């Protein structure tokens, strides 16, 4: 599966799509209210089938709800059902049940088999109206779902999920395997000795964010000036997100061009978020790994994740000696067994490479690659 994102042209007919998104938000809130009322009355969970049947009857009597396609309404019910199932499964871990949303902040609706049709060029028909979008790439494969998404700035995007049948195996192209250690001091340390420092886009723009936030808070609620200040603040955040994502894509392409197999340590991102907060959000390790996995799959490269609890930093990459304790402030340490000096990040990257290679059963491949390099 692949996800493609296209921006719609600005046009006065886009108000109909925004109206459909608003109607989806009203239906969503009504479904949440029905779930809560059903539980109060019967003490049981309202099934997705019953909810869809009831909403279908209500939709026939409500002209505003009819602006949303039947499949989009079914998808709303399925989203709520999925959220409740996650709550039932992980409620002890702090997962909360789905709640009400402001209609103006509701973002999207999804169409599956019907309700849309792609026309020649860059046009798509949704309902009875035709919309144009920026066709930055060709749509290859079978379209599975089409989602209309509204940003905080009021811009409309079209997100398409296509079935990409290609699933390439690992191809020997560069003859290299590498391990990588993700860290706070250095964004990425490679087992070959190279390092990549994060630009920390949010930290660089923090003063501009604070200024825009102060300007927004000073404006009168409900005024046009406050809305203008809100959009200015949202643009600041979007600029940061776009710059970070662009850097991630370029870095991921560079790594996949240099190496065939890339080994990483499994991270506890929620735990790191609790410890270091804003810095982890700025580094955005999860987003980077998601982009890297997508590019690696496309290029026929392989990503290997080793066990989260493997002591990569405390293990000497030369002799295998494991320290009992290693404080986070220690960036270099001398091995008491072989007396070699190990840099914390470089040593961890070498260990991740070795363990990732053996864990994925790539020992034979590694020997093959080494023979090719020689």
Short mmCIF file of C-alpha atoms in Angstrom, two decimals:
data_model
loop_
_atom_site.label_atom_id
_atom_site.label_comp_id
_atom_site.label_asym_id
_atom_site.label_seq_id
_atom_site.Cartn_x
_atom_site.Cartn_y
_atom_site.Cartn_z
CA UNK A 1 0.00 0.00 0.00
CA UNK A 2 1.14 3.52 -0.82
CA UNK A 3 -0.28 6.87 0.27
CA UNK A 4 -0.30 9.82 -2.14
CA UNK A 5 -1.17 13.39 -1.12
CA UNK A 6 -2.37 16.11 -3.49
CA UNK A 7 -3.45 19.69 -2.80
CA UNK A 8 -6.69 21.03 -4.25
CA UNK A 9 -6.88 24.25 -6.22
CA UNK A 10 -8.46 27.13 -4.35
CA UNK A 11 -11.97 27.64 -5.73
CA UNK A 12 -15.34 28.84 -4.49
CA UNK A 13 -16.83 25.38 -5.09
CA UNK A 14 -14.53 24.05 -2.34
CA UNK A 15 -17.09 25.34 0.17
CA UNK A 16 -19.16 22.23 -0.64
CA UNK A 17 -16.31 19.96 0.46
CA UNK A 18 -15.89 21.96 3.66
CA UNK A 19 -19.61 21.62 4.24
CA UNK A 20 -19.30 17.85 3.83
CA UNK A 21 -16.46 17.77 6.38
CA UNK A 22 -18.59 19.79 8.81
CA UNK A 23 -21.48 17.38 8.31
CA UNK A 24 -19.08 14.49 9.00
CA UNK A 25 -18.12 16.18 12.26
CA UNK A 26 -21.79 16.50 13.29
CA UNK A 27 -22.39 12.81 12.50
CA UNK A 28 -19.26 11.83 14.44
CA UNK A 29 -20.41 13.70 17.56
CA UNK A 30 -23.90 12.20 17.25
CA UNK A 31 -22.37 8.71 17.11
CA UNK A 32 -20.30 9.39 20.24
CA UNK A 33 -23.45 10.60 22.03
CA UNK A 34 -25.30 7.43 20.98
CA UNK A 35 -22.48 5.25 22.32
CA UNK A 36 -22.57 6.96 25.71
CA UNK A 37 -26.35 6.90 25.95
CA UNK A 38 -26.48 3.20 25.01
CA UNK A 39 -23.91 2.35 27.67
CA UNK A 40 -25.83 4.31 30.34
CA UNK A 41 -29.08 2.54 29.47
CA UNK A 42 -27.88 -1.03 28.88
CA UNK A 43 -24.36 -1.19 30.31
CA UNK A 44 -23.05 -2.64 27.04
CA UNK A 45 -21.01 -1.48 24.05
CA UNK A 46 -22.97 -0.43 20.97
CA UNK A 47 -21.87 -2.57 18.04
CA UNK A 48 -20.72 -1.01 14.78
CA UNK A 49 -23.46 -2.77 12.75
CA UNK A 50 -26.27 -1.42 14.96
CA UNK A 51 -24.78 2.06 14.88
CA UNK A 52 -24.49 2.05 11.08
CA UNK A 53 -28.08 0.85 10.71
CA UNK A 54 -29.40 3.55 13.05
CA UNK A 55 -27.39 6.35 11.40
CA UNK A 56 -28.62 5.22 7.96
CA UNK A 57 -32.23 5.69 9.13
CA UNK A 58 -31.51 9.12 10.63
CA UNK A 59 -29.67 10.16 7.48
CA UNK A 60 -32.81 9.70 5.36
CA UNK A 61 -34.61 12.37 7.42
CA UNK A 62 -31.72 14.85 7.62
CA UNK A 63 -30.87 16.80 4.45
CA UNK A 64 -27.59 18.14 5.90
CA UNK A 65 -26.35 14.62 6.67
CA UNK A 66 -27.19 13.52 3.13
CA UNK A 67 -24.40 15.78 1.80
CA UNK A 68 -21.99 13.10 3.08
CA UNK A 69 -21.84 9.85 1.09
CA UNK A 70 -23.09 6.65 2.67
CA UNK A 71 -19.64 5.08 2.56
CA UNK A 72 -18.13 8.08 4.38
CA UNK A 73 -20.76 7.67 7.12
CA UNK A 74 -19.90 3.97 7.43
CA UNK A 75 -16.23 4.88 7.72
CA UNK A 76 -17.02 7.29 10.59
CA UNK A 77 -18.73 4.45 12.47
CA UNK A 78 -15.77 2.16 11.80
CA UNK A 79 -13.32 4.79 13.07
CA UNK A 80 -15.24 5.07 16.33
CA UNK A 81 -15.44 1.28 16.67
CA UNK A 82 -11.69 0.99 16.18
CA UNK A 83 -11.04 3.70 18.78
CA UNK A 84 -13.26 1.91 21.31
CA UNK A 85 -11.54 -1.44 20.67
CA UNK A 86 -8.16 0.19 21.34
CA UNK A 87 -9.60 1.65 24.54
CA UNK A 88 -10.91 -1.74 25.71
CA UNK A 89 -7.54 -3.34 24.95
CA UNK A 90 -5.19 -0.69 26.36
CA UNK A 91 -7.26 1.25 28.91
CA UNK A 92 -4.87 0.23 31.70
CA UNK A 93 -2.05 1.91 29.78
CA UNK A 94 -3.80 5.27 29.80
CA UNK A 95 -5.64 5.05 26.47
CA UNK A 96 -8.88 7.06 26.67
CA UNK A 97 -12.16 6.42 24.81
CA UNK A 98 -13.06 8.65 21.82
CA UNK A 99 -14.68 11.95 22.76
CA UNK A 100 -16.53 14.83 21.16
CA UNK A 101 -14.77 17.10 18.63
CA UNK A 102 -15.43 20.66 17.58
CA UNK A 103 -17.06 20.60 14.17
CA UNK A 104 -14.83 23.36 12.81
CA UNK A 105 -11.78 21.32 13.87
CA UNK A 106 -13.02 18.06 12.34
CA UNK A 107 -10.57 17.25 9.55
CA UNK A 108 -11.66 14.62 7.04
CA UNK A 109 -14.02 12.07 5.55
CA UNK A 110 -13.12 8.92 3.60
CA UNK A 111 -14.67 7.33 0.52
CA UNK A 112 -13.88 3.73 -0.43
CA UNK A 113 -15.40 1.97 -3.44
CA UNK A 114 -17.79 4.67 -4.63
CA UNK A 115 -18.56 8.37 -4.41
CA UNK A 116 -15.61 9.56 -6.50
CA UNK A 117 -14.24 9.24 -10.03
CA UNK A 118 -10.93 10.36 -11.53
CA UNK A 119 -11.27 12.19 -14.81
CA UNK A 120 -8.68 13.06 -17.44
CA UNK A 121 -5.82 15.30 -16.39
CA UNK A 122 -5.91 16.59 -12.84
CA UNK A 123 -9.64 16.43 -12.18
CA UNK A 124 -11.65 14.33 -9.77
CA UNK A 125 -15.42 14.10 -9.42
CA UNK A 126 -16.82 13.88 -5.89
CA UNK A 127 -20.58 13.69 -5.72
CA UNK A 128 -21.93 15.86 -8.53
CA UNK A 129 -19.04 18.36 -8.62
CA UNK A 130 -15.64 18.34 -10.30
CA UNK A 131 -12.52 19.54 -8.47
CA UNK A 132 -8.97 20.18 -9.67
CA UNK A 133 -5.81 19.23 -7.79
CA UNK A 134 -2.05 19.68 -8.17
CA UNK A 135 -1.03 16.40 -9.82
CA UNK A 136 2.58 16.29 -8.65
CA UNK A 137 2.95 12.59 -9.57
CA UNK A 138 1.13 9.90 -11.49
CA UNK A 139 -1.37 7.72 -9.65
CA UNK A 140 -0.10 4.17 -10.22
CA UNK A 141 -1.94 1.11 -8.90
CA UNK A 142 -5.51 0.43 -7.80
CA UNK A 143 -7.09 3.20 -5.73
CA UNK A 144 -8.45 1.77 -2.47
CA UNK A 145 -9.61 4.85 -0.55
CA UNK A 146 -9.87 8.59 -1.11
CA UNK A 147 -9.80 10.96 1.87
CA UNK A 148 -10.61 14.65 1.81
CA UNK A 149 -8.60 16.43 4.47
CA UNK A 150 -8.85 19.99 5.82
CA UNK A 151 -5.87 21.63 7.50
CA UNK A 152 -5.96 24.19 10.31
CA UNK A 153 -5.46 26.90 7.68
CA UNK A 154 -8.58 25.79 5.81
CA UNK A 155 -6.62 24.29 2.89
CA UNK A 156 -7.97 21.10 1.31
CA UNK A 157 -5.92 18.04 0.41
CA UNK A 158 -6.73 14.73 -1.23
CA UNK A 159 -5.10 11.66 0.31
CA UNK A 160 -5.22 8.53 -1.86
CA UNK A 161 -4.30 5.00 -0.76
CA UNK A 162 -3.26 2.81 -3.70
CA UNK A 163 -2.45 -0.88 -3.84
CA UNK A 164 1.21 -1.17 -4.84
CA UNK A 165 1.82 -4.80 -5.75
CA UNK A 166 5.60 -4.47 -6.03
CA UNK A 167 7.49 -6.05 -3.11
CA UNK A 168 11.18 -6.24 -4.03
CA UNK A 169 13.63 -8.48 -2.18
CA UNK A 170 16.90 -7.25 -0.72
CA UNK A 171 19.11 -6.31 -3.64
CA UNK A 172 22.89 -6.18 -3.35
CA UNK A 173 23.76 -2.79 -4.82
CA UNK A 174 26.26 -1.02 -2.59
CA UNK A 175 27.65 -4.04 -0.73
CA UNK A 176 27.33 -2.37 2.68
CA UNK A 177 25.57 -3.06 5.98
CA UNK A 178 25.46 -0.40 8.70
CA UNK A 179 24.14 0.10 12.21
CA UNK A 180 22.76 3.39 13.50
CA UNK A 181 22.33 4.82 16.97
CA UNK A 182 19.68 7.51 17.48
CA UNK A 183 20.54 9.91 20.28
CA UNK A 184 19.93 13.29 21.88
CA UNK A 185 23.40 14.76 21.43
CA UNK A 186 23.83 13.41 17.90
CA UNK A 187 20.72 12.66 15.85
CA UNK A 188 22.30 9.70 14.06
CA UNK A 189 25.64 7.94 14.59
CA UNK A 190 26.68 5.41 11.95
CA UNK A 191 28.85 2.36 12.50
CA UNK A 192 31.26 3.62 9.80
CA UNK A 193 32.10 6.64 11.99
CA UNK A 194 29.94 9.31 10.34
CA UNK A 195 27.49 11.45 12.33
CA UNK A 196 24.41 13.46 11.40
CA UNK A 197 23.42 16.40 13.58
CA UNK A 198 19.77 17.40 13.75
CA UNK A 199 18.98 21.01 12.78
CA UNK A 200 16.38 21.07 15.63
CA UNK A 201 13.93 23.15 13.62
CA UNK A 202 11.57 23.84 16.51
CA UNK A 203 14.37 25.09 18.75
CA UNK A 204 15.56 27.45 15.99
CA UNK A 205 12.04 28.87 15.53
CA UNK A 206 11.08 28.99 19.20
CA UNK A 207 11.34 32.78 19.51
CA UNK A 208 9.14 33.29 16.43
CA UNK A 209 6.61 30.79 17.83
CA UNK A 210 6.49 32.59 21.18
CA UNK A 211 6.01 35.96 19.50
CA UNK A 212 3.20 34.68 17.26
CA UNK A 213 1.55 32.99 20.26
CA UNK A 214 1.64 36.20 22.30
CA UNK A 215 0.12 38.15 19.42
CA UNK A 216 -2.67 35.58 19.13
CA UNK A 217 -3.49 35.65 22.85
CA UNK A 218 -3.78 39.45 22.87
CA UNK A 219 -6.48 39.56 20.22
CA UNK A 220 -10.18 39.71 21.10
CA UNK A 221 -11.89 36.32 20.93
CA UNK A 222 -14.14 35.98 17.90
CA UNK A 223 -12.55 38.90 16.06
CA UNK A 224 -11.08 38.85 12.55
CA UNK A 225 -7.71 39.92 13.97
CA UNK A 226 -7.63 36.87 16.26
CA UNK A 227 -8.39 34.55 13.33
CA UNK A 228 -5.61 36.22 11.32
CA UNK A 229 -3.20 35.81 14.24
CA UNK A 230 -4.25 32.16 14.64
CA UNK A 231 -3.47 31.42 11.00
CA UNK A 232 -0.11 33.15 11.36
CA UNK A 233 0.71 30.90 14.34
CA UNK A 234 -0.41 27.77 12.47
CA UNK A 235 1.80 28.74 9.50
CA UNK A 236 4.82 28.93 11.83
CA UNK A 237 4.18 25.38 13.01
CA UNK A 238 3.58 24.13 9.46
CA UNK A 239 6.85 25.70 8.27
CA UNK A 240 8.70 23.82 11.02
CA UNK A 241 6.97 20.55 10.18
CA UNK A 242 7.61 20.92 6.43
CA UNK A 243 11.29 21.80 6.91
CA UNK A 244 11.81 18.84 9.25
CA UNK A 245 10.02 16.45 6.91
CA UNK A 246 12.06 17.66 3.93
CA UNK A 247 15.29 17.04 5.88
CA UNK A 248 14.08 13.56 6.85
CA UNK A 249 13.33 12.62 3.22
CA UNK A 250 16.74 13.81 2.02
CA UNK A 251 18.55 11.99 4.84
CA UNK A 252 16.57 8.78 4.23
CA UNK A 253 17.41 8.86 0.51
CA UNK A 254 21.09 9.43 1.32
CA UNK A 255 21.23 6.48 3.75
CA UNK A 256 19.41 4.07 1.44
CA UNK A 257 21.71 5.07 -1.42
CA UNK A 258 24.79 4.30 0.70
CA UNK A 259 23.71 1.05 2.40
CA UNK A 260 21.74 -2.08 1.55
CA UNK A 261 20.84 -3.15 5.10
CA UNK A 262 20.27 -0.61 7.89
CA UNK A 263 20.09 -1.75 11.53
CA UNK A 264 18.42 0.27 14.30
CA UNK A 265 17.62 -0.16 17.97
CA UNK A 266 13.94 -0.36 18.95
CA UNK A 267 13.07 2.82 20.85
CA UNK A 268 10.58 3.42 23.64
CA UNK A 269 9.40 6.75 22.25
CA UNK A 270 6.69 7.33 24.86
CA UNK A 271 9.17 6.80 27.68
CA UNK A 272 11.67 9.13 26.03
CA UNK A 273 8.89 11.69 25.59
CA UNK A 274 8.14 11.60 29.32
CA UNK A 275 11.82 12.08 30.19
CA UNK A 276 12.91 14.71 27.67
CA UNK A 277 9.63 16.16 26.39
CA UNK A 278 10.00 18.88 23.78
CA UNK A 279 13.45 17.76 22.61
CA UNK A 280 12.13 14.32 21.59
CA UNK A 281 9.21 15.96 19.78
CA UNK A 282 11.66 18.20 17.90
CA UNK A 283 13.90 15.27 16.91
CA UNK A 284 10.82 13.24 15.78
CA UNK A 285 12.53 9.84 15.64
CA UNK A 286 9.25 8.04 14.90
CA UNK A 287 8.48 10.14 11.83
CA UNK A 288 12.01 9.67 10.50
CA UNK A 289 11.92 5.88 10.88
CA UNK A 290 8.52 5.74 9.17
CA UNK A 291 9.87 7.69 6.17
CA UNK A 292 13.04 5.58 6.10
CA UNK A 293 11.08 2.31 6.08
CA UNK A 294 8.92 3.52 3.20
CA UNK A 295 11.92 4.56 1.08
CA UNK A 296 13.82 1.35 1.92
CA UNK A 297 10.86 -0.75 0.79
CA UNK A 298 10.61 1.22 -2.43
CA UNK A 299 14.32 0.81 -3.21
CA UNK A 300 14.51 -2.85 -2.19
CA UNK A 301 16.60 -2.20 0.92
CA UNK A 302 16.03 -3.76 4.36
CA UNK A 303 15.53 -2.18 7.79
CA UNK A 304 16.36 -4.36 10.82
CA UNK A 305 15.35 -3.49 14.40
CA UNK A 306 17.15 -5.15 17.31
CA UNK A 307 15.79 -5.79 20.81
CA UNK A 308 14.94 -2.69 22.84
CA UNK A 309 16.77 -3.99 25.94
CA UNK A 310 20.05 -4.92 24.27
CA UNK A 311 22.86 -2.97 26.08
CA UNK A 312 24.38 -1.47 22.93
CA UNK A 313 26.05 1.47 24.72
CA UNK A 314 27.45 -0.62 27.63
CA UNK A 315 28.90 -3.41 25.46
CA UNK A 316 32.45 -3.06 24.13
CA UNK A 317 32.40 -3.47 20.36
CA UNK A 318 35.97 -4.86 20.40
CA UNK A 319 35.86 -7.62 23.02
CA UNK A 320 32.18 -7.86 24.03
CA UNK A 321 32.67 -6.85 27.70
CA UNK A 322 29.46 -5.47 29.25
CA UNK A 323 29.58 -2.72 31.87
CA UNK A 324 27.31 -2.96 34.90
CA UNK A 325 26.39 0.71 34.75
CA UNK A 326 26.95 3.61 32.32
CA UNK A 327 25.62 7.07 33.12
CA UNK A 328 24.03 9.10 30.32
CA UNK A 329 26.52 11.93 30.88
CA UNK A 330 29.48 9.65 29.99
CA UNK A 331 30.24 10.11 26.29
CA UNK A 332 33.48 8.04 26.23
CA UNK A 333 34.61 5.11 28.35
CA UNK A 334 37.59 2.77 28.54
CA UNK A 335 36.94 -0.96 28.43
CA UNK A 336 38.34 -2.63 31.59
CA UNK A 337 38.98 -5.84 29.64
CA UNK A 338 40.77 -4.76 26.42
CA UNK A 339 41.58 -1.13 27.42
CA UNK A 340 40.09 0.26 24.20
CA UNK A 341 38.45 3.70 24.32
CA UNK A 342 34.84 3.63 23.07
CA UNK A 343 32.79 6.63 22.03
CA UNK A 344 29.27 6.09 23.34
CA UNK A 345 27.37 6.65 20.08
CA UNK A 346 29.91 5.07 17.71
CA UNK A 347 30.28 2.01 19.95
CA UNK A 348 26.50 1.57 20.15
CA UNK A 349 26.17 1.84 16.36
CA UNK A 350 28.80 -0.89 15.83
CA UNK A 351 27.04 -3.20 18.29
CA UNK A 352 23.66 -2.55 16.68
CA UNK A 353 25.14 -3.42 13.29
CA UNK A 354 26.60 -6.70 14.57
CA UNK A 355 23.48 -7.79 16.48
CA UNK A 356 21.10 -6.67 13.72
CA UNK A 357 23.04 -8.68 11.15
CA UNK A 358 22.92 -11.87 13.24
CA UNK A 359 19.31 -11.36 14.36
CA UNK A 360 18.01 -11.05 10.80
CA UNK A 361 20.00 -14.07 9.65
CA UNK A 362 22.18 -11.95 7.39
CA UNK A 363 25.54 -13.45 8.34
CA UNK A 364 25.91 -15.15 4.94
CA UNK A 365 24.81 -11.95 3.19
CA UNK A 366 27.33 -9.93 5.19
CA UNK A 367 30.16 -12.28 4.21
CA UNK A 368 29.02 -12.02 0.58
CA UNK A 369 29.00 -8.25 0.74
CA UNK A 370 32.43 -8.19 2.38
CA UNK A 371 33.80 -10.42 -0.40
CA UNK A 372 32.34 -8.06 -3.01
CA UNK A 373 33.91 -5.03 -1.35
CA UNK A 374 37.30 -6.76 -1.20
#
